């Protein structure tokens, strides 16, 4: 497992997203009996989706508060 945690795909993620991907990969390996390589791939996709949703939500909240201030 440790050899896959140093994969180049993880290097391009932000630290928070990388931590989430590693956590998800560990859960996938133990619960779904996936190979480490497949678990890392799936975990990276899920972590990226999570990060995008998180950023979009933050931006949406800022825009909404700015609209309230302008009214």
Short mmCIF file of N, CA, C and O in Angstrom, two decimals:
data_model
loop_
_atom_site.label_atom_id
_atom_site.label_comp_id
_atom_site.label_asym_id
_atom_site.label_seq_id
_atom_site.Cartn_x
_atom_site.Cartn_y
_atom_site.Cartn_z
N UNK A 1 0.83 -1.20 0.00
CA UNK A 1 0.00 0.00 0.00
C UNK A 1 0.87 1.25 0.00
O UNK A 1 0.57 2.20 -0.70
N UNK A 2 1.94 1.25 0.79
CA UNK A 2 2.77 2.45 0.90
C UNK A 2 3.40 2.85 -0.42
O UNK A 2 3.62 4.02 -0.67
N UNK A 3 3.71 1.88 -1.27
CA UNK A 3 4.31 2.22 -2.56
C UNK A 3 3.33 2.97 -3.44
O UNK A 3 3.72 3.79 -4.26
N UNK A 4 2.05 2.72 -3.29
CA UNK A 4 1.05 3.41 -4.09
C UNK A 4 0.74 4.80 -3.53
O UNK A 4 0.29 5.67 -4.25
N UNK A 5 0.96 5.00 -2.25
CA UNK A 5 0.69 6.30 -1.64
C UNK A 5 1.67 7.36 -2.12
O UNK A 5 1.44 8.54 -1.93
N UNK A 6 2.75 6.95 -2.73
CA UNK A 6 3.71 7.89 -3.29
C UNK A 6 3.53 8.03 -4.79
O UNK A 6 4.44 8.44 -5.49
N UNK A 7 2.34 7.70 -5.28
CA UNK A 7 2.10 7.75 -6.72
C UNK A 7 2.06 9.20 -7.20
O UNK A 7 1.72 10.12 -6.46
N UNK A 8 2.42 9.42 -8.46
CA UNK A 8 2.45 10.79 -9.00
C UNK A 8 1.07 11.46 -9.02
O UNK A 8 0.98 12.68 -8.95
N UNK A 9 0.01 10.67 -9.11
CA UNK A 9 -1.33 11.26 -9.13
C UNK A 9 -1.62 12.01 -7.84
O UNK A 9 -2.28 13.04 -7.85
N UNK A 10 -1.12 11.50 -6.74
CA UNK A 10 -1.36 12.16 -5.44
C UNK A 10 -0.55 13.44 -5.30
O UNK A 10 -0.95 14.34 -4.57
N UNK A 11 0.56 13.53 -6.00
CA UNK A 11 1.42 14.71 -5.88
C UNK A 11 0.74 15.97 -6.39
O UNK A 11 1.08 17.07 -5.96
N UNK A 12 -0.20 15.83 -7.31
CA UNK A 12 -0.85 17.00 -7.90
C UNK A 12 -2.06 17.48 -7.12
O UNK A 12 -2.67 18.47 -7.48
N UNK A 13 -2.41 16.80 -6.05
CA UNK A 13 -3.56 17.19 -5.24
C UNK A 13 -3.13 18.14 -4.14
O UNK A 13 -1.98 18.13 -3.70
N UNK A 14 -4.07 18.95 -3.69
CA UNK A 14 -3.78 19.81 -2.55
C UNK A 14 -3.62 18.92 -1.32
O UNK A 14 -4.09 17.78 -1.30
N UNK A 15 -2.97 19.42 -0.27
CA UNK A 15 -2.76 18.58 0.92
C UNK A 15 -4.06 18.04 1.53
O UNK A 15 -4.13 16.87 1.91
N UNK A 16 -5.09 18.85 1.57
CA UNK A 16 -6.36 18.40 2.15
C UNK A 16 -7.00 17.32 1.28
O UNK A 16 -7.48 16.30 1.79
N UNK A 17 -6.99 17.53 -0.02
CA UNK A 17 -7.56 16.55 -0.94
C UNK A 17 -6.74 15.28 -0.92
O UNK A 17 -7.29 14.18 -0.99
N UNK A 18 -5.42 15.40 -0.82
CA UNK A 18 -4.55 14.23 -0.76
C UNK A 18 -4.85 13.39 0.48
O UNK A 18 -4.95 12.17 0.42
N UNK A 19 -5.00 14.06 1.62
CA UNK A 19 -5.32 13.34 2.86
C UNK A 19 -6.65 12.61 2.73
O UNK A 19 -6.78 11.47 3.16
N UNK A 20 -7.62 13.28 2.13
CA UNK A 20 -8.92 12.65 1.94
C UNK A 20 -8.81 11.45 1.00
O UNK A 20 -9.42 10.42 1.24
N UNK A 21 -8.03 11.57 -0.06
CA UNK A 21 -7.85 10.47 -1.00
C UNK A 21 -7.19 9.27 -0.32
O UNK A 21 -7.60 8.12 -0.54
N UNK A 22 -6.20 9.52 0.49
CA UNK A 22 -5.52 8.43 1.18
C UNK A 22 -6.46 7.74 2.16
O UNK A 22 -6.50 6.51 2.23
N UNK A 23 -7.24 8.53 2.89
CA UNK A 23 -8.20 7.96 3.82
C UNK A 23 -9.23 7.11 3.09
O UNK A 23 -9.53 5.99 3.49
N UNK A 24 -9.75 7.64 1.97
CA UNK A 24 -10.73 6.88 1.20
C UNK A 24 -10.14 5.61 0.61
O UNK A 24 -10.79 4.57 0.59
N UNK A 25 -8.90 5.69 0.14
CA UNK A 25 -8.24 4.51 -0.43
C UNK A 25 -8.08 3.42 0.62
O UNK A 25 -8.33 2.24 0.34
N UNK A 26 -7.69 3.79 1.82
CA UNK A 26 -7.54 2.81 2.89
C UNK A 26 -8.87 2.15 3.22
O UNK A 26 -8.95 0.94 3.43
N UNK A 27 -9.94 2.94 3.23
CA UNK A 27 -11.27 2.38 3.50
C UNK A 27 -11.70 1.46 2.37
O UNK A 27 -12.30 0.41 2.62
N UNK A 28 -11.44 1.84 1.13
CA UNK A 28 -11.83 1.02 -0.01
C UNK A 28 -11.08 -0.31 -0.04
O UNK A 28 -11.66 -1.35 -0.37
N UNK A 29 -9.83 -0.29 0.32
CA UNK A 29 -9.04 -1.53 0.31
C UNK A 29 -9.57 -2.51 1.35
O UNK A 29 -9.71 -3.70 1.07
N UNK A 30 -9.92 -2.00 2.52
CA UNK A 30 -10.38 -2.90 3.58
C UNK A 30 -11.83 -3.34 3.38
O UNK A 30 -12.17 -4.48 3.67
N UNK A 31 -12.66 -2.45 2.89
CA UNK A 31 -14.08 -2.80 2.82
C UNK A 31 -14.49 -3.47 1.51
O UNK A 31 -15.29 -4.38 1.51
N UNK A 32 -13.96 -3.02 0.38
CA UNK A 32 -14.39 -3.55 -0.92
C UNK A 32 -13.43 -4.57 -1.50
O UNK A 32 -13.68 -5.10 -2.59
N UNK A 33 -12.34 -4.84 -0.81
CA UNK A 33 -11.35 -5.80 -1.29
C UNK A 33 -10.83 -5.44 -2.68
O UNK A 33 -10.64 -6.30 -3.53
N UNK A 34 -10.62 -4.15 -2.93
CA UNK A 34 -10.05 -3.70 -4.19
C UNK A 34 -8.53 -3.79 -4.11
O UNK A 34 -7.94 -3.77 -3.03
N UNK A 35 -7.91 -3.85 -5.27
CA UNK A 35 -6.45 -3.81 -5.29
C UNK A 35 -6.03 -2.39 -4.90
O UNK A 35 -6.78 -1.44 -5.09
N UNK A 36 -4.84 -2.24 -4.37
CA UNK A 36 -4.39 -0.89 -3.97
C UNK A 36 -4.40 0.09 -5.14
O UNK A 36 -4.76 1.26 -4.96
N UNK A 37 -4.03 -0.36 -6.31
CA UNK A 37 -3.99 0.53 -7.47
C UNK A 37 -5.38 1.02 -7.84
O UNK A 37 -5.60 2.21 -8.07
N UNK A 38 -6.36 0.12 -7.86
CA UNK A 38 -7.73 0.51 -8.16
C UNK A 38 -8.33 1.37 -7.06
O UNK A 38 -9.08 2.31 -7.32
N UNK A 39 -7.99 1.07 -5.83
CA UNK A 39 -8.50 1.85 -4.70
C UNK A 39 -7.97 3.28 -4.75
O UNK A 39 -8.72 4.22 -4.49
N UNK A 40 -6.69 3.44 -5.09
CA UNK A 40 -6.11 4.78 -5.19
C UNK A 40 -6.79 5.57 -6.30
O UNK A 40 -7.15 6.73 -6.13
N UNK A 41 -7.00 4.93 -7.44
CA UNK A 41 -7.66 5.62 -8.57
C UNK A 41 -9.06 6.08 -8.19
O UNK A 41 -9.44 7.22 -8.44
N UNK A 42 -9.84 5.20 -7.60
CA UNK A 42 -11.20 5.53 -7.20
C UNK A 42 -11.21 6.60 -6.11
O UNK A 42 -12.01 7.53 -6.14
N UNK A 43 -10.30 6.48 -5.16
CA UNK A 43 -10.23 7.45 -4.07
C UNK A 43 -9.85 8.83 -4.57
O UNK A 43 -10.38 9.84 -4.10
N UNK A 44 -8.96 8.90 -5.55
CA UNK A 44 -8.57 10.20 -6.10
C UNK A 44 -9.76 10.85 -6.79
O UNK A 44 -10.01 12.05 -6.63
N UNK A 45 -10.51 10.08 -7.54
CA UNK A 45 -11.69 10.63 -8.21
C UNK A 45 -12.71 11.14 -7.19
O UNK A 45 -13.26 12.22 -7.34
N UNK A 46 -12.95 10.36 -6.15
CA UNK A 46 -13.90 10.77 -5.13
C UNK A 46 -13.40 12.00 -4.37
O UNK A 46 -14.19 12.91 -4.06
N UNK A 47 -12.12 12.07 -4.08
CA UNK A 47 -11.56 13.22 -3.36
C UNK A 47 -11.63 14.47 -4.22
O UNK A 47 -11.91 15.56 -3.71
N UNK A 48 -11.38 14.34 -5.52
CA UNK A 48 -11.47 15.50 -6.41
C UNK A 48 -12.91 16.00 -6.47
O UNK A 48 -13.15 17.21 -6.44
N UNK A 49 -13.87 15.10 -6.56
CA UNK A 49 -15.28 15.50 -6.56
C UNK A 49 -15.64 16.22 -5.27
O UNK A 49 -16.34 17.22 -5.28
N UNK A 50 -15.16 15.69 -4.15
CA UNK A 50 -15.42 16.31 -2.85
C UNK A 50 -14.84 17.71 -2.80
O UNK A 50 -15.47 18.66 -2.32
N UNK A 51 -13.61 17.87 -3.32
CA UNK A 51 -12.95 19.18 -3.29
C UNK A 51 -13.69 20.19 -4.15
O UNK A 51 -13.86 21.35 -3.75
N UNK A 52 -14.14 19.77 -5.30
CA UNK A 52 -14.87 20.68 -6.19
C UNK A 52 -16.18 21.12 -5.55
O UNK A 52 -16.53 22.29 -5.57
N UNK A 53 -16.89 20.19 -4.94
CA UNK A 53 -18.13 20.53 -4.26
C UNK A 53 -17.87 21.49 -3.11
O UNK A 53 -18.64 22.43 -2.89
N UNK A 54 -16.80 21.27 -2.39
CA UNK A 54 -16.45 22.13 -1.26
C UNK A 54 -16.13 23.54 -1.73
O UNK A 54 -16.60 24.52 -1.14
N UNK A 55 -15.35 23.67 -2.78
CA UNK A 55 -15.00 24.98 -3.31
C UNK A 55 -16.23 25.67 -3.87
O UNK A 55 -16.47 26.86 -3.61
N UNK A 56 -17.04 24.95 -4.62
CA UNK A 56 -18.26 25.54 -5.19
C UNK A 56 -19.18 26.05 -4.09
O UNK A 56 -19.79 27.10 -4.22
N UNK A 57 -19.30 25.31 -3.02
CA UNK A 57 -20.17 25.72 -1.91
C UNK A 57 -19.63 26.99 -1.25
O UNK A 57 -20.39 27.90 -0.93
N UNK A 58 -18.32 27.06 -1.07
CA UNK A 58 -17.70 28.24 -0.47
C UNK A 58 -17.90 29.47 -1.36
O UNK A 58 -18.26 30.54 -0.87
N UNK A 59 -17.70 29.30 -2.65
CA UNK A 59 -17.88 30.41 -3.59
C UNK A 59 -19.34 30.85 -3.59
O UNK A 59 -19.64 32.04 -3.59
N UNK A 60 -20.25 29.89 -3.58
CA UNK A 60 -21.67 30.21 -3.59
C UNK A 60 -22.05 31.02 -2.35
O UNK A 60 -22.78 32.00 -2.43
N UNK A 61 -21.53 30.63 -1.20
CA UNK A 61 -21.82 31.36 0.04
C UNK A 61 -21.29 32.79 -0.03
O UNK A 61 -21.95 33.73 0.41
N UNK A 62 -20.09 32.96 -0.58
CA UNK A 62 -19.52 34.31 -0.70
C UNK A 62 -20.33 35.17 -1.65
O UNK A 62 -20.57 36.35 -1.39
N UNK A 63 -20.76 34.60 -2.76
CA UNK A 63 -21.57 35.35 -3.71
C UNK A 63 -22.91 35.74 -3.10
O UNK A 63 -23.39 36.85 -3.30
N UNK A 64 -23.50 34.84 -2.35
CA UNK A 64 -24.78 35.12 -1.72
C UNK A 64 -24.65 36.23 -0.68
O UNK A 64 -25.50 37.13 -0.62
N UNK A 65 -23.58 36.20 0.09
CA UNK A 65 -23.37 37.26 1.09
C UNK A 65 -23.08 38.60 0.41
O UNK A 65 -23.51 39.65 0.89
N UNK A 66 -22.38 38.58 -0.71
CA UNK A 66 -22.10 39.81 -1.45
C UNK A 66 -23.39 40.38 -2.03
O UNK A 66 -23.57 41.61 -2.03
N UNK A 67 -24.29 39.53 -2.49
CA UNK A 67 -25.57 39.99 -3.01
C UNK A 67 -26.40 40.64 -1.91
O UNK A 67 -27.07 41.65 -2.14
N UNK A 68 -26.35 40.07 -0.72
CA UNK A 68 -27.11 40.64 0.40
C UNK A 68 -26.58 42.03 0.77
O UNK A 68 -27.34 42.91 1.11
N UNK A 69 -25.26 42.17 0.71
CA UNK A 69 -24.66 43.46 1.03
C UNK A 69 -25.02 44.52 0.00
O UNK A 69 -25.17 45.69 0.33
N UNK A 70 -25.14 44.13 -1.26
CA UNK A 70 -25.45 45.07 -2.32
C UNK A 70 -26.92 45.52 -2.28
O UNK A 70 -27.25 46.58 -2.77
N UNK A 71 -27.78 44.70 -1.72
CA UNK A 71 -29.19 45.06 -1.64
C UNK A 71 -29.38 46.00 -0.50
O UNK A 71 -29.83 46.96 -0.33
#
